[in-house]
Short mmCIF file of C-alpha atoms and ligand atoms in Angstrom, two decimals:
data_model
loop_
_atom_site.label_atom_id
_atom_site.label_comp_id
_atom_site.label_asym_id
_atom_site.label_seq_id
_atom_site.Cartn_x
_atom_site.Cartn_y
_atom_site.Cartn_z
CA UNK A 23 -81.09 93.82 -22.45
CA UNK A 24 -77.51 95.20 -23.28
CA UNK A 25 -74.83 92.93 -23.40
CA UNK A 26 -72.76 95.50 -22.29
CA UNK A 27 -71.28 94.65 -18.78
CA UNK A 28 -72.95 91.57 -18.68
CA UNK A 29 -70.96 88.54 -17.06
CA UNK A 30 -71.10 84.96 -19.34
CA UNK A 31 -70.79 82.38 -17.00
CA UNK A 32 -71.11 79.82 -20.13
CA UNK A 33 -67.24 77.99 -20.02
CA UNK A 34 -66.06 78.04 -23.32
CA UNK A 35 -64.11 75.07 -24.22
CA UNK A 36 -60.53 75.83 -25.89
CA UNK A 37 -57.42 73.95 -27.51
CA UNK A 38 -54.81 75.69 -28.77
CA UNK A 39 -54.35 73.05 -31.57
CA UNK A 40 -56.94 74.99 -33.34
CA UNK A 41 -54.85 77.52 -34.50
CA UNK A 42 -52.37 75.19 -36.20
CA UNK A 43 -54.56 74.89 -39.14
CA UNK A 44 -53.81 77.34 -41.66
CA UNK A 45 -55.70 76.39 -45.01
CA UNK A 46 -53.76 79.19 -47.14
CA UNK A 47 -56.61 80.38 -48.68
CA UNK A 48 -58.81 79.04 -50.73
CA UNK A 49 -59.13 78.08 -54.60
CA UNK A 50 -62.28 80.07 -56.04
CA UNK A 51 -63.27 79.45 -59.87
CA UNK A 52 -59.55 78.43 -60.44
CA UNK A 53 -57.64 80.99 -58.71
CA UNK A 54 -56.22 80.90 -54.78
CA UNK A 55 -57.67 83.67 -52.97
CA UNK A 56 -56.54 84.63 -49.60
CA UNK A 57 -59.36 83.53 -47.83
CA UNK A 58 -61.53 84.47 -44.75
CA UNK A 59 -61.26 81.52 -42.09
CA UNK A 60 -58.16 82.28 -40.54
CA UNK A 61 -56.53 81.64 -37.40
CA UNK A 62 -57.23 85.12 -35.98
CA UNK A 63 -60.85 84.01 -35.64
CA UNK A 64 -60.04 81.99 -32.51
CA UNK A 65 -58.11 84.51 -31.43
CA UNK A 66 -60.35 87.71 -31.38
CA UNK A 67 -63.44 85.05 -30.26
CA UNK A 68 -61.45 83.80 -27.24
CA UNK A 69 -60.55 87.29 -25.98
CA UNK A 70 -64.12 88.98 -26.57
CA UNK A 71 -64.92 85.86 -24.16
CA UNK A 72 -62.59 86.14 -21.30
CA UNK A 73 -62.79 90.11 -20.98
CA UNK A 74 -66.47 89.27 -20.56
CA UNK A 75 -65.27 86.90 -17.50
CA UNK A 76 -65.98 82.96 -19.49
CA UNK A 77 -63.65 80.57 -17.29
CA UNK A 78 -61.51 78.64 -20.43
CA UNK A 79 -61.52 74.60 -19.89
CA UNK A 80 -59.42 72.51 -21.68
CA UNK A 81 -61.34 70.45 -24.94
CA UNK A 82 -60.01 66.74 -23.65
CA UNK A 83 -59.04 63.92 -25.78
CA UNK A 84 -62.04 62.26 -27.66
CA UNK A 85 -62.06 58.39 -27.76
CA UNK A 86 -62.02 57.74 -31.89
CA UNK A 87 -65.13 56.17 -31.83
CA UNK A 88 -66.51 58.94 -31.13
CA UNK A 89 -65.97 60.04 -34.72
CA UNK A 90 -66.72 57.16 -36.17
CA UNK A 91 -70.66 57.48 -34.72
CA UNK A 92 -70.83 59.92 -37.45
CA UNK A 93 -68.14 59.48 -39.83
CA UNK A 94 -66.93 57.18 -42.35
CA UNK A 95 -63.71 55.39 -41.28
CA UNK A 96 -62.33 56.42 -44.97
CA UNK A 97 -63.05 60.20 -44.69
CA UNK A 98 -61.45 60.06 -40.98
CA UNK A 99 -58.56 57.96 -42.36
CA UNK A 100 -58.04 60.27 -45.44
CA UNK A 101 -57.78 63.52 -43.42
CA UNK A 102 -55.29 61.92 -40.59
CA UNK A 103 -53.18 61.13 -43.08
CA UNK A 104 -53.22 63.66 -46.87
CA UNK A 105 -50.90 65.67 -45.57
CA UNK A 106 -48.17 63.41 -44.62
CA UNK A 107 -48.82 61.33 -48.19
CA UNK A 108 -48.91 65.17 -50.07
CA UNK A 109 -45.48 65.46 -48.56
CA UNK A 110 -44.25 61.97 -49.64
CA UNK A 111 -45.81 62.64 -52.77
CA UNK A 112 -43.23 65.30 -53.82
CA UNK A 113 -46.49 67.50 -54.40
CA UNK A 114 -44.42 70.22 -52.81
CA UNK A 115 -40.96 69.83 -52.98
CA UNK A 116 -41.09 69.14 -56.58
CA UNK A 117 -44.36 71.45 -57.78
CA UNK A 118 -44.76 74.24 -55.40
CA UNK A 119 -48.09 72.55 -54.49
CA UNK A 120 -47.93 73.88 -50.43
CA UNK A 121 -51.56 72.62 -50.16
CA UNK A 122 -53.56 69.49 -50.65
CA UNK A 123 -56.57 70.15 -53.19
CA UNK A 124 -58.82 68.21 -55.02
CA UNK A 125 -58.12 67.39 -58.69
CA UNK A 126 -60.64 64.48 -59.85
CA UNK A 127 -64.22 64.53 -58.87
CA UNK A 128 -65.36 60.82 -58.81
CA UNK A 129 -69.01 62.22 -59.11
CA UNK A 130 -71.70 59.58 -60.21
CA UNK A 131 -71.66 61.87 -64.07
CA UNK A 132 -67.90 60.44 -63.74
CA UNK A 133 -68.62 56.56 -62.91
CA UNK A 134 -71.40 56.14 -64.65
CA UNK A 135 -72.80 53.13 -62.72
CA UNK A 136 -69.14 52.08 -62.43
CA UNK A 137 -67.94 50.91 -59.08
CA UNK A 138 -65.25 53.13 -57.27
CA UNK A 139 -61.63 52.03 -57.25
CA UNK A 140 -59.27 53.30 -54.96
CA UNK A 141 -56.88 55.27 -57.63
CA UNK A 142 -53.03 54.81 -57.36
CA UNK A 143 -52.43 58.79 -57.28
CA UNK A 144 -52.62 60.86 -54.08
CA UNK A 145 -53.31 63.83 -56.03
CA UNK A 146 -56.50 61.64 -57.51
CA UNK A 147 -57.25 60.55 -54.11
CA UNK A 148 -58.60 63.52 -52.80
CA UNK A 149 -61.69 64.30 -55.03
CA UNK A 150 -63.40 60.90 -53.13
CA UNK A 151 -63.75 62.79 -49.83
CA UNK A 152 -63.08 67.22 -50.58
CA UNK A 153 -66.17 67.72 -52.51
CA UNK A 154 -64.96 71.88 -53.40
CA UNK A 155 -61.70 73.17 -54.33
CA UNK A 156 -61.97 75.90 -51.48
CA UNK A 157 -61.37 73.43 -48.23
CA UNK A 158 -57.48 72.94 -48.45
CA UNK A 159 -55.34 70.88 -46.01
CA UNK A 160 -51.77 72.05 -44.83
CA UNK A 161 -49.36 70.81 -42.25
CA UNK A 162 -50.84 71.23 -39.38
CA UNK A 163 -54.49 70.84 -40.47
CA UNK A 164 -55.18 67.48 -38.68
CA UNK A 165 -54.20 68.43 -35.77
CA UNK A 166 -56.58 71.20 -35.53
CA UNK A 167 -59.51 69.17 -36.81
CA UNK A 168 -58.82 67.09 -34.32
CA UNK A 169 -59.10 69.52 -31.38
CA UNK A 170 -61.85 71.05 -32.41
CA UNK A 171 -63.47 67.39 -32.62
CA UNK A 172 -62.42 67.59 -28.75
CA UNK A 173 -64.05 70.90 -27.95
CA UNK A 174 -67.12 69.84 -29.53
CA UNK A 175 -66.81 66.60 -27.50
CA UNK A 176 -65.99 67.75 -24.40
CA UNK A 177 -69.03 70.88 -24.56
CA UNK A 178 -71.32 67.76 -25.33
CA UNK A 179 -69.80 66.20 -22.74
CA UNK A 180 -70.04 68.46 -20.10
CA UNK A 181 -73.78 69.72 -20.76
CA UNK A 182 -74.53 65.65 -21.05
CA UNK A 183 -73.52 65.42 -17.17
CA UNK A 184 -75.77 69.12 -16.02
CA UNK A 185 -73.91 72.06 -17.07
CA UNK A 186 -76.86 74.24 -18.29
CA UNK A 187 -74.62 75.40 -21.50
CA UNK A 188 -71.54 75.15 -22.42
CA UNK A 189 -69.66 76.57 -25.81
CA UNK A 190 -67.04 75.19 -27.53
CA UNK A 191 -64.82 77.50 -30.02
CA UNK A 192 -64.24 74.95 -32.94
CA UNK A 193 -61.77 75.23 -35.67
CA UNK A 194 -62.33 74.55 -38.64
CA UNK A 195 -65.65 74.73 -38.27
CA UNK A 196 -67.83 71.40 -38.69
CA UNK A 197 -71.30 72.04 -40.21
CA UNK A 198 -70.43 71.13 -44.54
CA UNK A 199 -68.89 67.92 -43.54
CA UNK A 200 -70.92 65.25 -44.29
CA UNK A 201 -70.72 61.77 -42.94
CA UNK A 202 -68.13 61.15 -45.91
CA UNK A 203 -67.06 63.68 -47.38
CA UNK A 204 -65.95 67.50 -46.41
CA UNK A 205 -65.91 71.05 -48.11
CA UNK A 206 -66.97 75.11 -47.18
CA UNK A 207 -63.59 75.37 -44.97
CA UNK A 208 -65.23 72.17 -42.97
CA UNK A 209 -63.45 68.68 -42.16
CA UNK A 210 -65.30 66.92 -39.22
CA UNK A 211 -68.78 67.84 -38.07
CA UNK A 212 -68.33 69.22 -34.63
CA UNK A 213 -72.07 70.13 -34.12
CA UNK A 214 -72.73 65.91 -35.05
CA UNK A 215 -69.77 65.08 -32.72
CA UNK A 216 -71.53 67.02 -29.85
CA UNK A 217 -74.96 65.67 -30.67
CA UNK A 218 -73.76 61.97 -30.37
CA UNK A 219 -72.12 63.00 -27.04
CA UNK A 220 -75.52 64.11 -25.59
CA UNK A 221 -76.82 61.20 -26.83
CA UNK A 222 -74.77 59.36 -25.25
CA UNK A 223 -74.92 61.16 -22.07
CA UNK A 224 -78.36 60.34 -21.80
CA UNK A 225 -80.37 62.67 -23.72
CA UNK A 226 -83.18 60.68 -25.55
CA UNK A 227 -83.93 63.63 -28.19
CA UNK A 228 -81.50 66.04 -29.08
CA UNK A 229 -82.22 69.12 -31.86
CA UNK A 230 -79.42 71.02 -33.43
CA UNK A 231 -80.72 74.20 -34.20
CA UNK A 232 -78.03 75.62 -37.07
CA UNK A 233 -77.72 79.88 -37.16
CA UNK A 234 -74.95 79.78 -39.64
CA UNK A 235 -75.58 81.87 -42.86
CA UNK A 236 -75.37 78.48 -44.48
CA UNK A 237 -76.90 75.67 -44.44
CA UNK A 238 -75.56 72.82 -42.91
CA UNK A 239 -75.39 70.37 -45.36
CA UNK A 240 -72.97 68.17 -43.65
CA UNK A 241 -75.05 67.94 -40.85
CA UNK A 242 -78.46 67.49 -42.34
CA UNK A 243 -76.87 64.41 -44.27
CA UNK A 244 -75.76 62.81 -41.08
CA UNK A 245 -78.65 62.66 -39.36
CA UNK A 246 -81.42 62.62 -42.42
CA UNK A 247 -82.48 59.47 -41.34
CA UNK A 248 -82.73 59.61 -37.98
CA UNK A 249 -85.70 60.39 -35.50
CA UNK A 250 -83.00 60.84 -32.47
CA UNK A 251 -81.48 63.60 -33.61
CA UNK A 252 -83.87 66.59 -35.25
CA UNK A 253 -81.93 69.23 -37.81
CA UNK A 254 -82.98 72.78 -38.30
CA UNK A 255 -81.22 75.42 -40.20
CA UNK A 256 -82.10 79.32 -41.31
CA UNK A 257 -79.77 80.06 -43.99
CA UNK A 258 -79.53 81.96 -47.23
CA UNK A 259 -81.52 80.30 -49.80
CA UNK A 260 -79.37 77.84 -51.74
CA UNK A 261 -81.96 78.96 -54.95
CA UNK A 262 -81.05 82.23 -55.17
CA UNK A 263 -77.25 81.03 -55.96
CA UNK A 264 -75.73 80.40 -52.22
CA UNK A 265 -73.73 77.97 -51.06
CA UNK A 266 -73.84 75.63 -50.48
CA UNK A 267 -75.93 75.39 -53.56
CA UNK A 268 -77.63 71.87 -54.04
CA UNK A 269 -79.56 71.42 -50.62
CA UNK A 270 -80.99 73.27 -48.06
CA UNK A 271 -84.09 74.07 -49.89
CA UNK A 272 -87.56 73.91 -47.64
CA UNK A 273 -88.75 70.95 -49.23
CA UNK A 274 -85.94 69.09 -47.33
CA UNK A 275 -87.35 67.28 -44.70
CA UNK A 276 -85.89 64.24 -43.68
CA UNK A 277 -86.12 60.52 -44.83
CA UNK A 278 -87.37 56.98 -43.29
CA UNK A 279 -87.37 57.06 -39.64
CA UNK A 280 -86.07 60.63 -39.73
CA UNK A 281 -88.77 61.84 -41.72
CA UNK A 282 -90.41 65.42 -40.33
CA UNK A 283 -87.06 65.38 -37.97
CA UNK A 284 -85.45 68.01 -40.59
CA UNK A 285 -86.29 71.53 -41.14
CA UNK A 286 -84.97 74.19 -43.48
CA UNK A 287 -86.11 78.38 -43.75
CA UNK A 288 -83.71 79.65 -46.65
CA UNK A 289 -84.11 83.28 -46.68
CA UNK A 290 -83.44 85.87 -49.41
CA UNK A 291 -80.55 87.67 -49.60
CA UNK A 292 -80.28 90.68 -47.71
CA UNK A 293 -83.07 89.58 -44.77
CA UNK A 294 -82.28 91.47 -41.64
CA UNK A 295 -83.44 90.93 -37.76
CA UNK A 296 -87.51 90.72 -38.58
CA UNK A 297 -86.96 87.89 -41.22
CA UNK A 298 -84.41 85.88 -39.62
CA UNK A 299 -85.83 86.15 -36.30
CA UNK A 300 -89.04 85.21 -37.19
CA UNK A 301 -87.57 82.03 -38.68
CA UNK A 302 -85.50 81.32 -35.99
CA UNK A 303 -89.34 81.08 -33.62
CA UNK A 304 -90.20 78.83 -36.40
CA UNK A 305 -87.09 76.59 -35.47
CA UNK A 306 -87.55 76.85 -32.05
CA UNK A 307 -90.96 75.97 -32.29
CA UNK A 308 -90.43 72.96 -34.28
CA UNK A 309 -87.80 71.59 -31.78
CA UNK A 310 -90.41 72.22 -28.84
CA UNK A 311 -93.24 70.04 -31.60
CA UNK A 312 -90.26 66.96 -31.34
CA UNK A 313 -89.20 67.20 -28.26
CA UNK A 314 -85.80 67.41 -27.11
CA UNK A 315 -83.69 66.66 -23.89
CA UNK A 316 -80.92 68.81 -25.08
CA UNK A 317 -79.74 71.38 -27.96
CA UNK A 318 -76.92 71.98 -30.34
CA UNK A 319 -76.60 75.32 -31.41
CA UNK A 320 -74.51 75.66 -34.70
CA UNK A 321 -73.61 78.87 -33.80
CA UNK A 322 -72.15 80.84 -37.18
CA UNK A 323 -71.82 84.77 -36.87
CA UNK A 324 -71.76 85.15 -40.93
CA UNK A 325 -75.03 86.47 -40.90
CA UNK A 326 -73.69 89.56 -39.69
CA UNK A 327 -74.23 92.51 -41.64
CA UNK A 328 -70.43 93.28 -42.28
CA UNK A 329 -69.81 89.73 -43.00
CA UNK A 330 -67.84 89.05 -46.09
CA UNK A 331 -69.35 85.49 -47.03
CA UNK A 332 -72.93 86.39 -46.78
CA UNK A 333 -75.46 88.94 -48.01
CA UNK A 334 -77.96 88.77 -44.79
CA UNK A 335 -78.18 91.72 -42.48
CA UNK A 336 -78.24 90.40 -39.34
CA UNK A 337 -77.11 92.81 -36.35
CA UNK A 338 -75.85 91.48 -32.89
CA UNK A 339 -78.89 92.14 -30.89
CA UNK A 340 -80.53 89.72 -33.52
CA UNK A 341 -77.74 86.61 -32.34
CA UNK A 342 -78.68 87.74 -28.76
CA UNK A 343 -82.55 87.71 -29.47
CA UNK A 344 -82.02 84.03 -31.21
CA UNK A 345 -79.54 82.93 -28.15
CA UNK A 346 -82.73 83.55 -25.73
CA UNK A 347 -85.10 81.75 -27.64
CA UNK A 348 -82.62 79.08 -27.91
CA UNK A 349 -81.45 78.93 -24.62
CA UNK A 350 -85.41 78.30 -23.34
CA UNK A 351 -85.30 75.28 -25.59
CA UNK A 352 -83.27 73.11 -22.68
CA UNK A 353 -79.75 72.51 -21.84
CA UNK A 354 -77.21 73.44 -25.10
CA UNK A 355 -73.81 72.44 -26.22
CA UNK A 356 -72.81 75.59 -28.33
CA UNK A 357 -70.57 75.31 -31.46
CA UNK A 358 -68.68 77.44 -33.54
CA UNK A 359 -69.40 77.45 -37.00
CA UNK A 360 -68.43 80.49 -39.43
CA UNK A 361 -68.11 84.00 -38.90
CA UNK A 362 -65.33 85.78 -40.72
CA UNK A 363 -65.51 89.67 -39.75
CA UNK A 364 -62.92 90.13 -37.92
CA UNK A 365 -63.77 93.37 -36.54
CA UNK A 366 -67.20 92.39 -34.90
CA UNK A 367 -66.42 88.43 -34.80
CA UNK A 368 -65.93 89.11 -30.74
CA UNK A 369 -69.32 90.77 -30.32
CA UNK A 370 -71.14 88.84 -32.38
CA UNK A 371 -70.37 85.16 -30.40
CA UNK A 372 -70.74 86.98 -26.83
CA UNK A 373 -74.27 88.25 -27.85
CA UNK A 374 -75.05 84.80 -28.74
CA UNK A 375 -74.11 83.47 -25.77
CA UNK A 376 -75.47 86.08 -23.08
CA UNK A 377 -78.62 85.26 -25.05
CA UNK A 378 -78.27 81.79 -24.48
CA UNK A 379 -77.29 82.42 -20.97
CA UNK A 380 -80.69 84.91 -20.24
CA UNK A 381 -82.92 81.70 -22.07
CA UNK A 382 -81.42 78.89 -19.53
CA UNK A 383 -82.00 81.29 -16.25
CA UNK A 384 -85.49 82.04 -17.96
CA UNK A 385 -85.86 78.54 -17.99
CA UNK A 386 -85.17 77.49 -14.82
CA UNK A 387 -87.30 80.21 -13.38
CA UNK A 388 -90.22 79.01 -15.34
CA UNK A 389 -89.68 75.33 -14.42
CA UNK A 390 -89.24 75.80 -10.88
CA UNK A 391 -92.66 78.03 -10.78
CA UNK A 392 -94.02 74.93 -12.59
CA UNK A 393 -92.90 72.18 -10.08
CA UNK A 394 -93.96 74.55 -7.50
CA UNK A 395 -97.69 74.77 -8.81
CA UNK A 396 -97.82 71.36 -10.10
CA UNK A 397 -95.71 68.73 -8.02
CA UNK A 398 -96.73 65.92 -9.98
CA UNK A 399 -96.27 67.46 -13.25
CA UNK A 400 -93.56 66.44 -15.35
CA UNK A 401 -90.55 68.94 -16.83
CA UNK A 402 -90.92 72.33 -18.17
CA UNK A 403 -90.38 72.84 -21.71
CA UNK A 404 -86.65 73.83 -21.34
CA UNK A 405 -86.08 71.98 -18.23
CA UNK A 406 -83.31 69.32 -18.50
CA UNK A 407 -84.67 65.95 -18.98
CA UNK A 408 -81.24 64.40 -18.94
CA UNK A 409 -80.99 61.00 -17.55
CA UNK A 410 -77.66 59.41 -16.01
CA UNK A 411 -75.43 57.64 -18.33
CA UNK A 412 -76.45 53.91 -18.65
CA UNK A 413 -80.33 54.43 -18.52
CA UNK A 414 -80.80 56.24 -21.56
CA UNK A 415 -82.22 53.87 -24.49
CA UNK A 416 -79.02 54.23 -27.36
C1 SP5 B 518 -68.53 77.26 -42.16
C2 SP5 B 518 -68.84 78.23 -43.25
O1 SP5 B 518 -69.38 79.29 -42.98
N1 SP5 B 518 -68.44 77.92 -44.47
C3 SP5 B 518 -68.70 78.85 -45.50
C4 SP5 B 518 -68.45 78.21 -46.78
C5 SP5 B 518 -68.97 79.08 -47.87
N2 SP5 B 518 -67.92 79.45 -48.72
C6 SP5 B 518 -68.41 79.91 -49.96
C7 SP5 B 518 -67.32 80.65 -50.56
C8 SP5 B 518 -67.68 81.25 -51.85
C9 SP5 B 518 -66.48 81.94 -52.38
N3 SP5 B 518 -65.90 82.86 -51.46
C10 SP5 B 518 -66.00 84.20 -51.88
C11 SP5 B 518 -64.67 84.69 -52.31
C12 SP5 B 518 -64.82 86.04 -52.94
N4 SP5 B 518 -63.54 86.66 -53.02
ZN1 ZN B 519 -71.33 79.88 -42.98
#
């Protein structure tokens, strides 16, 4: 099928807030580059999306503790408030320092078994929590972390109380933030934020199935050790010199009562539909194994072939193929990772999402054909198992 023409009836869920965040570029091996997550990316995403007829509803207001389900109250603290003590600091006014950037890693090399102290600098403050020098924080960066926090909220939300998918067009994207710390361009895990709100809306199980180019290592951390929530990425391997370098190997798969509830397929460089496909079945197939109630789609476009942050090949009919096979898992809360060619940024997310789209109504067909031949039998594979807010076991 040709997404050509096709109609997405999948809402996408939209603040304007995120385009306040403008990170400046990025600090690469010393030097600021210009940088590839810019503001534009909402922009050409939200119009590929409404000339293919998506109705736009507003991200709402998350309660805080939604955040801190999955966040450190430091991390959360630190980022709603750098940029106001950067400012105080002088940082800018006195040193042409227009961003906030790490300076100081406190690594454990650094402390040698020594406990952390809070250190008197702001400019030595920020090496606790921004774990890369590339993931800078201007003036209106909080508020923009915040509201994609609310799209990714609100999507959980809504699928939570029976909307068969809904999308939610998140930035900064969400997926490298761990539960305290943040780096690659990400400050708050909005693919975590949505899982806890499915959780909360009832769904015992929930998988988050991550299509980025990278691998989610913000994401894999918060949930290592937990059997609620299963993790599964396809990525470029970390081992052949990827970011985000240090984990997302295979041999990755989860800890304690999370154990078996994390999966990683790193690729080689330069793998095209076949490959990636393939893994993403392997994905899907280990979400069906656990069981889930409801999905999470990480949904980064930077495995596109003209992408300009990875080396995989992957072409749109690929994210359409993977949104199908997704989509049959059950009910998803779609979220927007990376993705940073502009020029075929648009296509890319609205392949996705008709794929999505085709899986759900492929779903639905296949569970009502199953209820019709078996009565008694429980739900489909696919078929939301959802239960109303107050009976699920949390
Ligand atoms: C959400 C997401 O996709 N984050 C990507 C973070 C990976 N960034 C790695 C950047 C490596 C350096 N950028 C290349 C600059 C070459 N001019
Ligand atoms: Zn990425």
């Amino acid at each position: 099928m040709s997404i050509e023409g096709a109609r997405l009836d999948i809402p996408a869920v939209w603040h304007h807030d995120c385009l306040l965040h403008e990170p400046g570029g990025e600090v690469w091996l010393g030097l600021r580059e210009s940088g590839t997550e810019l503001p534009e990316r909402a922009t050409v995403i939200l119009r590929a999306l409404t000339a293919a007829g998506a109705a736009v509803r507003p991200a709402e207001p998350h309660d805080p503790a939604a955040l801190l389900a999955v966040h450190d109250r430091e991390l959360v603290g630190h980022l709603a408030t750098i940029w106001a003590d950067w400012e105080a600091g002088r940082y800018l006014a006195d040193h042409g320092r227009d961003r906030v950037v790490p300076y100081v890693f406190p690594t454990g090399a650094m402390l040698a078994g020594l406990p952390l102290r809070q250190p008197a600098a702001t400019h030595a403050q920020v090496g606790r929590f921004c774990y890369d020098t590339m993931t800078l924080v201007g003036p209106g960066s909080w508020e923009a972390i915040r509201a994609a926090a609310d799209a990714a909220n609100t999507a959980g939300l809504l699928v939570g109380s029976g909307q068969p998918a809904a999308y939610a067009l998140c930035r900064p994207p969400g997926h490298h933030a761990g539960p305290g710390g943040y780096g690659g361009s990400c400050y708050l895990n909005n693919a975590a934020i949505a899982a806890q709100a499915l959780r909360q809306g009832g769904a015992g199980q929930v998988a988050i199935v991550d299509i980025d180019a990278h691998h989610g290592n913000g994401t894999q951390a918060i949930f290592y050790e937990r059997a609620d929530v299963f993790y599964g990425s396809v990525h470029v391997d970390p081992g052949a010199g990827w970011f985000p370098h240090y984990m997302g190997f295979a041999d990755e798969e989860g800890n304690g009562a999370g154990r078996r509830a994390n999966r990683n397929v790193p690729l080689p460089p330069g793998s095209g539909d076949d490959c990636w496909l393939d893994a993403v079945g392997k994905l899907c197939g280990a979400v069906a194994a656990h069981g889930a109630d409801a999905v999470v789609l990480s949904l980064g476009v930077d495995a596109a072939a003209a992408d300009p942050e990875s080396p995989l090949q992957v072409t749109a009919d690929g994210y359409r193929a993977a949104g199908e096979l997704i989509g049959a898992l059950g009910p998803v809360a779609v979220i927007q990772e990376g993705g940073y060619d502009l020029a075929s940024l648009g296509e890319y997310v609205l392949a996705a999402l008709i794929g999505v789209q085709t899986g759900r109504k492929q779903a639905a067909v296949a569970s009502s054909a199953e209820l019709a031949s078996r009565p008694d039998a429980g739900p489909a594979p696919g078929a939301s198992r959802l239960v109303p807010p107050g009976q699920a076991g949390l």
